[in-house]
Amino acid sequence: MQKGLIFRFLSSLYVALVVIVPFSVMFRMMLYMESLCKKGAIDNTEIPVLYVAKLDSGMEAPRQQEIVSQIANLENVAAASINLPIPAWPGDSDQEAQWNELWKTYLSPLLYATCEIQLTDTSLADRIAGQIESVSGIVETAWDQDDFDRQVNALTPISGEDSFYSRLFFFFIAASLCALVASYPIRFRRDFAVRAGLGGAGSQINPELIWIRLVSWQAGWSAALYVIVYTIGYQLFPCPSGQIHLPLYFSLLWKGVLMTAGLVTAVCLIGWWLPADEINDISAPHPAPLEWERE
């Protein structure tokens, strides 16, 4: 009895379709997650692009704060601050105030501005330096281009790998879908549903309603299997804690569900309209046996 139920359940599914598509999409999401982990590791260990700007000497504190706010509001600038590198007073404390005032009069304040590490264009980094230097009250701006190029070189292979895997996944899934369509079961084709009266198709029920039920069944189980294998992969994924957040988990979850359901629907749509010539061979009347065959 139990074996009969299992057989009926499997016979109502295109098992290869329900298994191959969810696992393929899951592997693609895991590869994408791996690239995010690598980029996150670089973001956590590397120092963001740092700009150092020299201000006019003797500038009043309110004007310095105006410049800081102006630069902090520039696009791609994460933060800005003022630093006045006054040497420590080596003498008695009663003369320290005079020492500081003297240095403030003749020493030029330094403004430090940090930029996001995600910048990968040297021309954009140069343009930001030019925007900082164009602010009134700033004499000159410097930044470490060699360090920036080193960071970009570390991120470039990761982006290249992700693009490569995206193209590889496209060709793999295209080949898999072609194979699934070519081997689409005859019992799920329109001709078979009409001739066999599957679910009343062709008599009282529109065959396309049968197709809708068929797609809902196949896509539903495929999406459910994707949710299971993706969740297991997410839990077992070897990524440092804190780099893969729940919003990303749900984003890739829903993206994978929609991709899985869409691919399964496409295969079922094409397979539904495939001709089922095998039915003619099955239903063709057998010729009467010849005289010598009877003997």
Short mmCIF file of C-alpha atoms in Angstrom, two decimals:
data_model
loop_
_atom_site.label_atom_id
_atom_site.label_comp_id
_atom_site.label_asym_id
_atom_site.label_seq_id
_atom_site.Cartn_x
_atom_site.Cartn_y
_atom_site.Cartn_z
CA MET A 1 0.00 0.00 0.00
CA GLN A 2 2.76 2.42 1.01
CA LYS A 3 4.87 1.54 -2.04
CA GLY A 4 1.84 2.18 -4.23
CA LEU A 5 1.39 5.67 -2.77
CA ILE A 6 5.06 6.48 -3.31
CA PHE A 7 4.87 5.25 -6.91
CA ARG A 8 1.76 7.33 -7.60
CA PHE A 9 3.43 10.40 -6.07
CA LEU A 10 6.60 9.98 -8.16
CA SER A 11 4.62 9.26 -11.32
CA SER A 12 2.80 12.59 -10.89
CA LEU A 13 6.14 14.45 -10.93
CA TYR A 14 8.81 14.96 -13.53
CA VAL A 15 11.42 13.91 -10.97
CA ALA A 16 14.48 14.99 -12.96
CA LEU A 17 13.03 18.48 -13.40
CA VAL A 18 12.06 18.82 -9.75
CA VAL A 19 15.55 17.76 -8.60
CA ILE A 20 17.97 19.26 -11.14
CA VAL A 21 16.64 22.82 -11.27
CA PRO A 22 16.50 23.51 -7.47
CA PHE A 23 19.97 22.06 -6.88
CA SER A 24 21.43 24.02 -9.81
CA VAL A 25 19.98 27.30 -8.56
CA MET A 26 21.16 26.51 -5.02
CA PHE A 27 24.75 25.96 -6.18
CA ARG A 28 24.67 29.28 -8.03
CA MET A 29 23.50 31.10 -4.91
CA MET A 30 26.25 29.44 -2.84
CA LEU A 31 28.90 30.60 -5.32
CA TYR A 32 27.50 34.12 -5.19
CA MET A 33 27.55 34.00 -1.40
CA GLU A 34 31.19 32.89 -1.49
CA SER A 35 32.16 35.96 -3.54
CA LEU A 36 30.36 38.19 -1.03
CA CYS A 37 32.32 36.57 1.81
CA LYS A 38 35.63 37.22 0.04
CA LYS A 39 34.73 40.86 -0.59
CA GLY A 40 33.55 41.22 3.01
CA ALA A 41 36.84 39.84 4.29
CA ILE A 42 38.75 42.47 2.30
CA ASP A 43 36.44 45.23 3.54
CA ASN A 44 37.08 44.19 7.15
CA THR A 45 40.88 44.00 6.85
CA GLU A 46 41.79 46.80 4.46
CA ILE A 47 41.87 50.50 5.33
CA PRO A 48 39.50 52.70 3.29
CA VAL A 49 40.92 55.23 0.85
CA LEU A 50 42.36 58.07 2.93
CA TYR A 51 42.76 61.68 1.77
CA VAL A 52 44.90 64.21 3.64
CA ALA A 53 44.21 67.89 2.94
CA LYS A 54 46.28 70.83 4.18
CA LEU A 55 44.30 73.88 5.34
CA ASP A 56 45.37 77.51 5.47
CA SER A 57 47.30 78.34 8.62
CA GLY A 58 45.64 80.54 11.22
CA MET A 59 42.11 79.55 10.16
CA GLU A 60 39.43 80.03 12.77
CA ALA A 61 37.79 76.95 14.30
CA PRO A 62 34.25 77.73 12.98
CA ARG A 63 35.59 77.97 9.43
CA GLN A 64 37.43 74.67 9.88
CA GLN A 65 34.21 72.97 10.93
CA GLU A 66 32.42 74.40 7.89
CA ILE A 67 35.04 72.84 5.62
CA VAL A 68 34.76 69.51 7.45
CA SER A 69 30.97 69.47 6.97
CA GLN A 70 31.29 70.47 3.32
CA ILE A 71 33.74 67.66 2.54
CA ALA A 72 31.83 65.09 4.59
CA ASN A 73 28.78 65.77 2.40
CA LEU A 74 30.66 65.02 -0.81
CA GLU A 75 29.53 61.91 -2.69
CA ASN A 76 31.52 58.74 -1.85
CA VAL A 77 33.14 60.41 1.20
CA ALA A 78 32.38 58.43 4.35
CA ALA A 79 33.82 60.74 7.04
CA ALA A 80 36.00 63.82 7.54
CA SER A 81 37.81 65.27 10.57
CA ILE A 82 40.40 67.93 11.53
CA ASN A 83 43.70 67.17 13.18
CA LEU A 84 46.24 69.74 14.37
CA PRO A 85 49.54 67.85 14.95
CA ILE A 86 50.92 70.01 17.78
CA PRO A 87 54.04 68.52 19.41
CA ALA A 88 53.79 67.82 23.12
CA TRP A 89 55.14 70.62 25.36
CA PRO A 90 58.30 69.35 27.10
CA GLY A 91 58.44 72.02 29.80
CA ASP A 92 56.36 73.24 32.72
CA SER A 93 52.59 73.05 32.44
CA ASP A 94 52.07 76.80 33.04
CA GLN A 95 53.64 77.54 29.64
CA GLU A 96 51.79 74.80 27.72
CA ALA A 97 48.93 77.11 26.69
CA GLN A 98 51.32 79.59 25.09
CA TRP A 99 53.08 76.72 23.31
CA ASN A 100 49.76 75.49 21.83
CA GLU A 101 48.67 78.98 20.77
CA LEU A 102 51.98 79.51 19.00
CA TRP A 103 51.65 76.32 17.04
CA LYS A 104 48.01 77.07 16.17
CA THR A 105 49.09 80.41 14.72
CA TYR A 106 51.75 79.07 12.36
CA LEU A 107 50.85 75.40 11.92
CA SER A 108 48.49 74.37 9.11
CA PRO A 109 45.66 72.05 10.25
CA LEU A 110 45.30 68.72 8.45
CA LEU A 111 41.93 67.41 7.29
CA TYR A 112 41.48 63.64 6.97
CA ALA A 113 38.72 62.31 4.70
CA THR A 114 37.97 58.62 4.26
CA CYS A 115 36.27 57.11 1.24
CA GLU A 116 34.53 53.78 0.75
CA ILE A 117 36.78 50.87 -0.13
CA GLN A 118 34.26 49.72 -2.72
CA LEU A 119 35.66 52.26 -5.18
CA THR A 120 37.29 50.39 -8.07
CA ASP A 121 37.95 53.26 -10.47
CA THR A 122 41.19 55.22 -10.13
CA SER A 123 39.76 58.13 -12.12
CA LEU A 124 36.89 58.40 -9.63
CA ALA A 125 39.35 58.44 -6.71
CA ASP A 126 41.31 61.20 -8.48
CA ARG A 127 38.11 63.15 -9.06
CA ILE A 128 37.20 62.97 -5.37
CA ALA A 129 40.68 64.28 -4.49
CA GLY A 130 40.09 67.16 -6.90
CA GLN A 131 36.71 67.95 -5.33
CA ILE A 132 38.32 68.08 -1.88
CA GLU A 133 41.14 70.33 -3.06
CA SER A 134 38.69 72.69 -4.80
CA VAL A 135 37.04 73.59 -1.47
CA SER A 136 37.96 77.11 -0.41
CA GLY A 137 40.50 77.11 2.42
CA ILE A 138 42.33 73.91 1.36
CA VAL A 139 45.87 74.35 0.07
CA GLU A 140 46.65 70.85 -1.25
CA THR A 141 45.41 67.26 -1.09
CA ALA A 142 47.32 63.98 -1.03
CA TRP A 143 46.28 60.32 -1.07
CA ASP A 144 48.00 56.95 -1.37
CA GLN A 145 47.27 55.75 -4.88
CA ASP A 146 49.56 52.71 -4.56
CA ASP A 147 47.54 51.42 -1.59
CA PHE A 148 44.31 52.07 -3.49
CA ASP A 149 45.55 50.14 -6.54
CA ARG A 150 46.54 47.24 -4.27
CA GLN A 151 43.01 47.10 -2.85
CA VAL A 152 41.46 47.24 -6.32
CA ASN A 153 43.74 44.45 -7.52
CA ALA A 154 42.54 42.33 -4.59
CA LEU A 155 38.88 42.87 -5.48
CA THR A 156 39.17 42.52 -9.26
CA PRO A 157 39.77 38.72 -9.35
CA ILE A 158 36.75 38.18 -7.10
CA SER A 159 34.48 40.15 -9.45
CA GLY A 160 35.97 38.25 -12.38
CA GLU A 161 35.25 34.92 -10.71
CA ASP A 162 31.64 35.88 -10.06
CA SER A 163 31.19 36.92 -13.71
CA PHE A 164 32.76 33.65 -14.86
CA TYR A 165 30.47 31.57 -12.66
CA SER A 166 27.46 33.56 -13.86
CA ARG A 167 28.29 32.74 -17.50
CA LEU A 168 29.06 29.13 -16.60
CA PHE A 169 25.74 28.79 -14.78
CA PHE A 170 23.89 30.25 -17.77
CA PHE A 171 25.34 27.68 -20.18
CA PHE A 172 24.90 24.85 -17.68
CA ILE A 173 21.27 25.64 -16.93
CA ALA A 174 20.53 26.17 -20.65
CA ALA A 175 21.97 22.74 -21.48
CA SER A 176 20.10 21.16 -18.57
CA LEU A 177 16.77 22.70 -19.62
CA CYS A 178 17.25 21.54 -23.22
CA ALA A 179 17.89 18.01 -21.97
CA LEU A 180 14.86 18.15 -19.67
CA VAL A 181 12.64 19.36 -22.51
CA ALA A 182 13.95 16.69 -24.87
CA SER A 183 13.14 13.95 -22.34
CA TYR A 184 9.83 15.47 -21.22
CA PRO A 185 7.52 12.58 -20.18
CA ILE A 186 4.74 11.75 -22.59
CA ARG A 187 2.21 11.57 -19.77
CA PHE A 188 2.58 15.32 -19.21
CA ARG A 189 2.04 16.37 -22.84
CA ARG A 190 -1.12 17.95 -24.18
CA ASP A 191 -1.82 15.29 -26.81
CA PHE A 192 -1.68 12.56 -24.19
CA ALA A 193 -3.89 14.52 -21.78
CA VAL A 194 -6.55 15.01 -24.47
CA ARG A 195 -6.51 11.46 -25.85
CA ALA A 196 -6.33 9.77 -22.47
CA GLY A 197 -8.88 12.13 -20.95
CA LEU A 198 -6.48 13.02 -18.15
CA GLY A 199 -8.55 14.78 -15.51
CA GLY A 200 -11.39 15.16 -18.00
CA ALA A 201 -9.24 17.07 -20.50
CA GLY A 202 -10.68 17.31 -23.99
CA SER A 203 -14.24 16.50 -22.97
CA GLN A 204 -15.61 18.74 -20.26
CA ILE A 205 -12.46 20.44 -19.03
CA ASN A 206 -10.15 22.75 -20.95
CA PRO A 207 -6.75 21.02 -21.34
CA GLU A 208 -4.98 24.23 -20.32
CA LEU A 209 -6.58 23.99 -16.90
CA ILE A 210 -4.89 20.61 -16.56
CA TRP A 211 -1.59 22.28 -17.54
CA ILE A 212 -2.06 24.94 -14.85
CA ARG A 213 -2.56 22.23 -12.24
CA LEU A 214 0.45 20.37 -13.61
CA VAL A 215 2.69 23.44 -13.46
CA SER A 216 1.50 24.36 -9.99
CA TRP A 217 2.36 20.84 -8.80
CA GLN A 218 5.80 20.74 -10.44
CA ALA A 219 6.81 24.33 -9.59
CA GLY A 220 5.51 24.04 -6.04
CA TRP A 221 7.56 20.97 -5.23
CA SER A 222 10.62 22.40 -6.98
CA ALA A 223 10.40 25.64 -5.00
CA ALA A 224 9.91 23.70 -1.75
CA LEU A 225 12.97 21.56 -2.47
CA TYR A 226 15.00 24.70 -3.23
CA VAL A 227 14.01 26.24 0.11
CA ILE A 228 15.16 23.07 1.90
CA VAL A 229 18.52 22.63 0.16
CA TYR A 230 19.27 26.37 0.19
CA THR A 231 18.57 26.61 3.93
CA ILE A 232 20.81 23.61 4.59
CA GLY A 233 23.55 25.12 2.43
CA TYR A 234 23.21 28.46 4.22
CA GLN A 235 23.54 26.82 7.62
CA LEU A 236 26.61 24.80 6.59
CA PHE A 237 28.27 27.56 4.55
CA PRO A 238 31.86 28.14 5.84
CA CYS A 239 31.69 31.91 6.15
CA PRO A 240 32.84 33.95 9.17
CA SER A 241 30.03 34.91 11.51
CA GLY A 242 28.44 38.28 10.82
CA GLN A 243 29.31 38.50 7.11
CA ILE A 244 26.11 36.81 5.88
CA HIS A 245 23.12 38.62 7.33
CA LEU A 246 19.49 37.53 7.42
CA PRO A 247 18.37 40.17 4.86
CA LEU A 248 20.81 38.64 2.36
CA TYR A 249 19.56 35.14 3.25
CA PHE A 250 15.95 36.07 2.52
CA SER A 251 16.92 38.03 -0.58
CA LEU A 252 18.69 35.03 -2.13
CA LEU A 253 15.94 32.74 -0.86
CA TRP A 254 13.16 34.58 -2.71
CA LYS A 255 15.34 35.18 -5.76
CA GLY A 256 16.07 31.45 -5.94
CA VAL A 257 12.42 30.50 -5.43
CA LEU A 258 11.32 32.77 -8.28
CA MET A 259 14.14 31.54 -10.54
CA THR A 260 13.35 27.90 -9.79
CA ALA A 261 9.63 28.29 -10.34
CA GLY A 262 10.21 30.28 -13.55
CA LEU A 263 12.58 27.70 -15.06
CA VAL A 264 10.29 24.81 -14.17
CA THR A 265 7.32 26.64 -15.68
CA ALA A 266 9.26 27.26 -18.90
CA VAL A 267 10.13 23.55 -19.25
CA CYS A 268 6.54 22.52 -18.56
CA LEU A 269 5.21 25.05 -21.06
CA ILE A 270 7.45 23.83 -23.88
CA GLY A 271 7.00 20.17 -22.97
CA TRP A 272 3.21 20.53 -22.83
CA TRP A 273 3.09 21.43 -26.52
CA LEU A 274 5.56 18.77 -27.68
CA PRO A 275 3.98 16.25 -30.07
CA ALA A 276 3.26 12.83 -28.62
CA ASP A 277 3.63 10.61 -31.69
CA GLU A 278 4.24 7.60 -29.46
CA ILE A 279 0.51 7.53 -28.74
CA ASN A 280 -0.21 6.53 -32.33
CA ASP A 281 2.09 3.52 -32.00
CA ILE A 282 0.40 2.47 -28.80
CA SER A 283 -3.17 2.95 -29.97
CA ALA A 284 -2.72 1.67 -33.55
CA PRO A 285 -4.74 -1.53 -34.22
CA HIS A 286 -2.61 -4.63 -34.55
CA PRO A 287 -2.90 -6.41 -37.95
CA ALA A 288 -4.64 -9.77 -38.07
CA PRO A 289 -2.19 -12.65 -37.76
CA LEU A 290 -1.31 -14.45 -40.98
CA GLU A 291 -2.27 -18.05 -41.65
CA TRP A 292 1.15 -19.47 -40.94
CA GLU A 293 1.39 -17.47 -37.74
CA ARG A 294 -1.76 -19.19 -36.44
CA GLU A 295 -0.20 -22.53 -37.03
#
